[in-house]
CSV table of C-alpha atoms in Angstrom, one decimal:
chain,number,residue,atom,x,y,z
A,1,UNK,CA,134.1,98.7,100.9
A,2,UNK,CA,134.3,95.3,102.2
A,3,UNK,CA,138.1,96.5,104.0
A,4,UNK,CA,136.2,99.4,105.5
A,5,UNK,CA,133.1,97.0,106.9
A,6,UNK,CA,136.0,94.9,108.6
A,7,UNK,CA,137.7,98.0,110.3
A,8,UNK,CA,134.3,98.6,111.7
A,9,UNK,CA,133.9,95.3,112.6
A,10,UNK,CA,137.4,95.0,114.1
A,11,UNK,CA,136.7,98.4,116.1
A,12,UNK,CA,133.4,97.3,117.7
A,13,UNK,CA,132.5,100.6,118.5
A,14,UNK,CA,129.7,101.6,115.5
A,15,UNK,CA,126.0,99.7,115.9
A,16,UNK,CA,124.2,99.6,112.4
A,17,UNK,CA,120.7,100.8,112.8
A,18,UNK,CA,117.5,98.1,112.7
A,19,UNK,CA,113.9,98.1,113.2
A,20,UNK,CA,114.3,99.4,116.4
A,21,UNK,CA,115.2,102.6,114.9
A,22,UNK,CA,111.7,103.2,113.9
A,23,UNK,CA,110.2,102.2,117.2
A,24,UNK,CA,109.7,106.1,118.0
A,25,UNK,CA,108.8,107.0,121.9
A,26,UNK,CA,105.6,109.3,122.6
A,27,UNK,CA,106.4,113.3,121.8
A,28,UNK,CA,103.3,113.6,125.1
A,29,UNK,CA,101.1,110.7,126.6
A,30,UNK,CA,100.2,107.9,124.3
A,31,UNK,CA,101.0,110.5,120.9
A,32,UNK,CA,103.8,109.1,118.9
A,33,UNK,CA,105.4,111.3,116.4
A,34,UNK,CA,103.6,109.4,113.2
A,35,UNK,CA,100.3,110.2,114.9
A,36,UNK,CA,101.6,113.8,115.0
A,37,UNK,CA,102.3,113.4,111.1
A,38,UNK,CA,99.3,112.0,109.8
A,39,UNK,CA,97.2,114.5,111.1
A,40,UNK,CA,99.1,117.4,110.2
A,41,UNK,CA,99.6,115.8,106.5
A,42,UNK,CA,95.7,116.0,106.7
A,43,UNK,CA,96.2,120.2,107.8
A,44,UNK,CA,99.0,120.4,105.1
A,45,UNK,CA,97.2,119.1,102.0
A,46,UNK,CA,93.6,120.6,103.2
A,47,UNK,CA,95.7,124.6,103.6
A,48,UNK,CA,97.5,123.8,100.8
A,49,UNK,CA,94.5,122.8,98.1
A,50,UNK,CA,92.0,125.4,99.6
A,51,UNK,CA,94.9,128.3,99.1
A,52,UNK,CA,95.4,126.7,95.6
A,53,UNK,CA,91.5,127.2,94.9
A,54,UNK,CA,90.7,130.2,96.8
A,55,UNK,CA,91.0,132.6,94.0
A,56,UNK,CA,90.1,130.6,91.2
A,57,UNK,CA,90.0,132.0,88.0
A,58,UNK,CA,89.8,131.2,84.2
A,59,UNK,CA,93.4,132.1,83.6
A,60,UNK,CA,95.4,130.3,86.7
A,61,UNK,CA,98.0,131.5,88.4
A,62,UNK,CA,101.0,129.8,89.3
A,63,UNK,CA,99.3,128.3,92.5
A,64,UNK,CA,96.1,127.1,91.2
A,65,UNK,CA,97.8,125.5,87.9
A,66,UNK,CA,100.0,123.3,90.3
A,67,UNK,CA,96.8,122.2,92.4
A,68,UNK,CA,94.8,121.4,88.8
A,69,UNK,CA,97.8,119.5,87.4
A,70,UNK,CA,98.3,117.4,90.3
A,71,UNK,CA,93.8,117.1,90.2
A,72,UNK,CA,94.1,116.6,86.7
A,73,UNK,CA,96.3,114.3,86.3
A,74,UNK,CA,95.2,111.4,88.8
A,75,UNK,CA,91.8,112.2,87.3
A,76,UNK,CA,92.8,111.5,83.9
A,77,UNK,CA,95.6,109.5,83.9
A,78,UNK,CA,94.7,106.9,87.1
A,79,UNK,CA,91.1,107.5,87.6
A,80,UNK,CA,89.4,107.7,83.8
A,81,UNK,CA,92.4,105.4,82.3
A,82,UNK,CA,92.0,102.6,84.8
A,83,UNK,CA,88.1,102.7,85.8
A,84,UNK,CA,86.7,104.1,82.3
A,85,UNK,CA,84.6,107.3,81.1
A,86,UNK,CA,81.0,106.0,82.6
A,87,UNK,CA,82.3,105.7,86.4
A,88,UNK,CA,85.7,107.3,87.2
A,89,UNK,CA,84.2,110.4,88.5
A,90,UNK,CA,82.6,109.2,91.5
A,91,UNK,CA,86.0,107.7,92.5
A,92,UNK,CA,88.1,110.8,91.8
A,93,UNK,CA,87.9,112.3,95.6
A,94,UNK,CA,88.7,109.2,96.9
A,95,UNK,CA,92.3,108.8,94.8
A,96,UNK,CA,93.1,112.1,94.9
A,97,UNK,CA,92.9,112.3,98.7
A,98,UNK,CA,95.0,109.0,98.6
A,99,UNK,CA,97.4,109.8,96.3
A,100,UNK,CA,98.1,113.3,97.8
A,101,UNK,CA,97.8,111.8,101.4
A,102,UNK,CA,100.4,108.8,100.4
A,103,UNK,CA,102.5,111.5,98.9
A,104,UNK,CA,103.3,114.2,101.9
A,105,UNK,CA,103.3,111.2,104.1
A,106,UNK,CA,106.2,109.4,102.4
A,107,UNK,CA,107.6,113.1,101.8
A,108,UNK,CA,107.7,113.7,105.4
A,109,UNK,CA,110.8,111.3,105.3
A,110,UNK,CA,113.3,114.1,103.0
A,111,UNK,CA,111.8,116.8,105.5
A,112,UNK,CA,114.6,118.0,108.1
A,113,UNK,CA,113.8,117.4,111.6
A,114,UNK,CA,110.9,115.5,110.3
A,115,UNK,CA,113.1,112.9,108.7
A,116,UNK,CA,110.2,110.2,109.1
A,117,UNK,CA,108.4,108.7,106.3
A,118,UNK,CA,105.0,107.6,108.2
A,119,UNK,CA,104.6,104.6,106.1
A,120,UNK,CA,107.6,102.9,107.0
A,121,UNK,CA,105.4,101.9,110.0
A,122,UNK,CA,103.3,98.7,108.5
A,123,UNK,CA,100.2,99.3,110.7
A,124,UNK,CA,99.4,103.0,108.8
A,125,UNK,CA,100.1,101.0,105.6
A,126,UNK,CA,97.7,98.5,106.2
A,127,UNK,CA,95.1,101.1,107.7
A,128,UNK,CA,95.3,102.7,104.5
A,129,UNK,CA,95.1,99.2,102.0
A,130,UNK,CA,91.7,98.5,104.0
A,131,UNK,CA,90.1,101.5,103.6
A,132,UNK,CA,90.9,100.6,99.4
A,133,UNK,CA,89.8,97.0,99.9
A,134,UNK,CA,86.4,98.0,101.8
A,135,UNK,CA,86.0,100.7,98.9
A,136,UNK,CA,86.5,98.1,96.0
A,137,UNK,CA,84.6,95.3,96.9
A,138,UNK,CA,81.5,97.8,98.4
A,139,UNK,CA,81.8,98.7,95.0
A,140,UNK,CA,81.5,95.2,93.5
A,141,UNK,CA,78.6,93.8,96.2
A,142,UNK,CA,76.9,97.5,95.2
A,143,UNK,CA,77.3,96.6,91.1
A,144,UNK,CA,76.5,93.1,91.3
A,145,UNK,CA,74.5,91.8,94.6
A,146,UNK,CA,76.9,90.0,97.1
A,147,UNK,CA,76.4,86.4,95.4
A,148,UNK,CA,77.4,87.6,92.2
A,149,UNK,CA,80.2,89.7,92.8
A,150,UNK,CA,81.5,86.6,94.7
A,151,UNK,CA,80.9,84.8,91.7
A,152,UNK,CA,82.4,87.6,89.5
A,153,UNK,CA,85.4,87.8,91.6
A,154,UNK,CA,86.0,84.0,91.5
A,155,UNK,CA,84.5,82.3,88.7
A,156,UNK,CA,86.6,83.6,85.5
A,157,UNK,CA,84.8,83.4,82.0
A,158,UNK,CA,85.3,80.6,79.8
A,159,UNK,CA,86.4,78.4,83.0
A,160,UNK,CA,83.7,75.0,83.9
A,161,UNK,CA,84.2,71.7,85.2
A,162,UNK,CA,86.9,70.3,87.0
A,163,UNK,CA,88.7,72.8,86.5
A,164,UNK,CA,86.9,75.9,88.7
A,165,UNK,CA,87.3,73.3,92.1
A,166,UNK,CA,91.3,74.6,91.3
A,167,UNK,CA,90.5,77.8,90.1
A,168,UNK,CA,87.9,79.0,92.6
A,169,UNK,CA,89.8,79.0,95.5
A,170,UNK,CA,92.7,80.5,93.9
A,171,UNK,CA,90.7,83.5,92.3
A,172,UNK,CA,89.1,83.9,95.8
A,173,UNK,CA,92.6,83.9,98.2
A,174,UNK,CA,94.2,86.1,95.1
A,175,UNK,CA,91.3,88.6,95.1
A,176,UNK,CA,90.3,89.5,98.3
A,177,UNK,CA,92.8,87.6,100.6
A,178,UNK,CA,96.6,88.9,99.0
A,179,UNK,CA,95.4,92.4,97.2
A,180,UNK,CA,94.8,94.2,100.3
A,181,UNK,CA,98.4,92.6,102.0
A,182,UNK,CA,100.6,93.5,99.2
A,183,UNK,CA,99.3,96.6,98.4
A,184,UNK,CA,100.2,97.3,101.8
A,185,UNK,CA,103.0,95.3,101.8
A,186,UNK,CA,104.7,97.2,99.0
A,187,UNK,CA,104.5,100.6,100.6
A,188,UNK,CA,105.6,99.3,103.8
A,189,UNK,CA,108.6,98.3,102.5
A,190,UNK,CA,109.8,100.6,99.8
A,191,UNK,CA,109.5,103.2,102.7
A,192,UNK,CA,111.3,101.1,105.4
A,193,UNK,CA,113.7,100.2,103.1
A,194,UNK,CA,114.9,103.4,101.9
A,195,UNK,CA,115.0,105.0,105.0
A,196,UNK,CA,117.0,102.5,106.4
A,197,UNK,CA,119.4,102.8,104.0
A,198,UNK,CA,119.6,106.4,104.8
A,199,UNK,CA,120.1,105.9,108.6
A,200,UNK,CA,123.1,103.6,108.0
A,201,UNK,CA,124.7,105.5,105.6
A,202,UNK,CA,124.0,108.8,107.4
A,203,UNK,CA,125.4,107.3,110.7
A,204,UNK,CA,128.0,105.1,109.4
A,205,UNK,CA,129.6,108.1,107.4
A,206,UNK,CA,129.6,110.2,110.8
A,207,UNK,CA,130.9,107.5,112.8
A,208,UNK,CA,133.6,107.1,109.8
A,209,UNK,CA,134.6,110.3,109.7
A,210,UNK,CA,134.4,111.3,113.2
A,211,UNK,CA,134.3,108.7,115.9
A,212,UNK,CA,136.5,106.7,114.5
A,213,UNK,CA,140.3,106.1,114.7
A,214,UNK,CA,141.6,108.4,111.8
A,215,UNK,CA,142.8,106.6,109.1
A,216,UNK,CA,143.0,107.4,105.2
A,217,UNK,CA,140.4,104.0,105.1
A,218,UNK,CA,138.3,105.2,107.1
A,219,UNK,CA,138.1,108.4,105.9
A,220,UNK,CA,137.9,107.6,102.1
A,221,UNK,CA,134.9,105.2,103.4
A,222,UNK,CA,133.2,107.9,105.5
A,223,UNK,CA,132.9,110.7,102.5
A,224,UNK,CA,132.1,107.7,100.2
A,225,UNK,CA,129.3,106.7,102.8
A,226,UNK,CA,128.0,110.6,102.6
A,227,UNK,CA,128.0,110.4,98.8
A,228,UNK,CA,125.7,107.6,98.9
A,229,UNK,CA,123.7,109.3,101.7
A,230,UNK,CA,122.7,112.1,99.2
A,231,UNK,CA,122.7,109.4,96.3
A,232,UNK,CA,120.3,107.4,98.1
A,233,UNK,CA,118.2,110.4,98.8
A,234,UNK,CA,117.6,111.6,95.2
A,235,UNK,CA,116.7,108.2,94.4
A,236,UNK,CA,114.0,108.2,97.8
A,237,UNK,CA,112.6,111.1,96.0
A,238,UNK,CA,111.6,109.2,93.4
A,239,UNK,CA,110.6,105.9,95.0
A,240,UNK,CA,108.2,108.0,97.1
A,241,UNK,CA,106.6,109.7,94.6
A,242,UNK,CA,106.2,106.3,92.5
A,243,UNK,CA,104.8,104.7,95.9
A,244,UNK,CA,101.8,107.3,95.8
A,245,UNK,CA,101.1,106.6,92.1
A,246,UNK,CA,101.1,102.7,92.5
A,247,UNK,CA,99.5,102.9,95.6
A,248,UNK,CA,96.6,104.9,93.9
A,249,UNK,CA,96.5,103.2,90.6
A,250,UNK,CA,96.3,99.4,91.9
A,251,UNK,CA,93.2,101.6,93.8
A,252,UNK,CA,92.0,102.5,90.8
A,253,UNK,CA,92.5,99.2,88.8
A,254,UNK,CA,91.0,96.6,91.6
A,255,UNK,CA,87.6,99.4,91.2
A,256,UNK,CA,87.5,99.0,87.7
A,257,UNK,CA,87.8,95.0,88.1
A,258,UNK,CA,84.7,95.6,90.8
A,259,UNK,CA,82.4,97.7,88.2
A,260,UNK,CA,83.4,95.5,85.7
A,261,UNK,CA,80.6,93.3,83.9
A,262,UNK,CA,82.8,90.3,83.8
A,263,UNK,CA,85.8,89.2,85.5
C-alpha cells in the first residue's frame, strides 16, 4: 500500500478528496442539495409510516409489522428502558421521529445518485442536538422549577463543603455546556468520516485503475482500493444505523436524568 501511495505521489496527477468535497453548490437559488434531503426524508418517513398504518389490523401484514417493530422497539428498548414505566410515553413521538429522521438521513449516504449522508454537514447535526438539549432541560425546569433543576443538575448527592466550589462548575459545563456539543459532535463525525473514506477509496481506485499509467502496482492497488470501497460500505451500513440509536438513546438517557428526583 505504502509503494502504491508513492506511485501516486511520484505521478502528481490524482488529488485526495477533503472537506471541500462536502461543500455542495445550490441545485436552484440559495437550495443546497442537504436542504433538498431533509425535507424529503420528512416526505419519505411521513408516506412510509402512514402506508404502514393505513390498513391496520389485529393480524399485521408484512408492512405494518415492519413499522410496529421499528415503533416498538425505540419505545421499549430506548424510551421505557432509559426514562422508566411512569414517563416514557410522553417522550416516545419525539425519539421515534429522531431516530427514524437520523436514520434515512445518514441512509441517504448508501443511496445512488444521492450518495450524501446529510449529517456529515456539522450545522444539521447541531440543529438536531439543540432541539434534544432544549427538550431535556424544558423537561427538568418543568419537573423541578428552574432553581432546582439547576441545583439538581449541579449539586450531586452526598457532595458538601469545599468540595461542591470544584464540583459545581464541573457538573454545570459537563451537563449543559458539553452534552449538546458532543452529541452533535459524534454524529458529525462518524458520518464525515465514513464518507470520506468512501470518496477516496472510490476515486483513488478509479484513478488507479484508469487514469493512471498501467502498471501491475497500480493495478493490484486500484482493485484492492475497490474491495475496500465495498468493505467500507458494509461497515457504513452499520455505523449509520448505530448513529440513529446513540443519537436517540443519549436523548432518551439525558430525559431520564431531567425527570429524575435526584441527580
Amino acid at each position: 500500500m505504502l509503494d502504491t501511495v508513492a506511485v501516486i505521489m511520484a505521478e502528481g496527477g490524482f488529488t485526495p478528496p477533503g472537506p471541500a468535497d462536502f461543500d455542495l453548490p445550490p441545485i436552484v437559488g440559495e437550495v443546497t442539495k442537504p436542504m433538498v434531503m431533509i425535507s424529503l426524508s420528512v416526505v419519505l418517513i411521513f408516506a412510509l409510516f402512514y402506508a404502514m398504518s393505513r390498513k391496520a389490523a389485529v393480524v399485521p401484514g408484512r408492512m405494518q409489522f415492519a413499522g410496529e417493530f421499528v415503533y416498538g422497539g425505540v419505545r421499549n428498548s430506548i424510551a421505557r428502558e432509559s426514562i422508566g414505566s411512569e414517563h416514557f410515553m410522553k417522550f416516545v413521538p419525539y425519539l421515534f421521529a429522531l431516530f427514524t429522521f437520523v436514520l434515512v438521513n445518514n441512509y441517504f449516504g448508501m443511496i445512488p445518485i444521492v450518495q450524501f449522508p446529510t449529517f456529515s454537514h456539522s450545522g444539521y447535526a447541531y440543529g438536531l442536538a439543540l432541539l434534544s438539549w432544549l427538550l431535556y432541560n424544558g423537561v427538568g425546569i418543568w419537573k423541578h422549577g428552574a432553581l432546582g433543576y439547576l441545583k439538581h443538575v449541579a449539586v450531586p448527592a452526598g457532595v458538601s463543603g469545599v468540595m461542591l466550589l470544584l464540583i459545581v462548575p464541573l457538573e454545570i459545563l459537563s451537563n449543559i455546556v458539553v452534552r449538546p456539543v458532543t452529541l452533535a459532535l459524534r454524529l458529525f463525525a462518524n458520518m464525515f468520516a465514513g464518507h470520506l473514506l468512501l470518496i477516496l477509496f472510490a476515486l483513488g481506485g478509479e484513478y488507479l485503475l484508469v487514469e493512471a499509467s498501467p502498471s501491475v502496482l497500480n493495478i493490484v492497488g486500484g482493485v484492492g482500493a475497490i474491495l475496500m470501497f465495498f468493505l467500507v460500505s458494509a461497515l457504513e451500513l452499520l455505523v449509520m444505523f448505530l448513529q440513529a440509536y446513540v443519537f436517540t438513546l443519549l436523548t432518551a438517557m439525558y430525559v431520564a436524568g431531567a425527570v429524575a428526583e435526584e441527580h
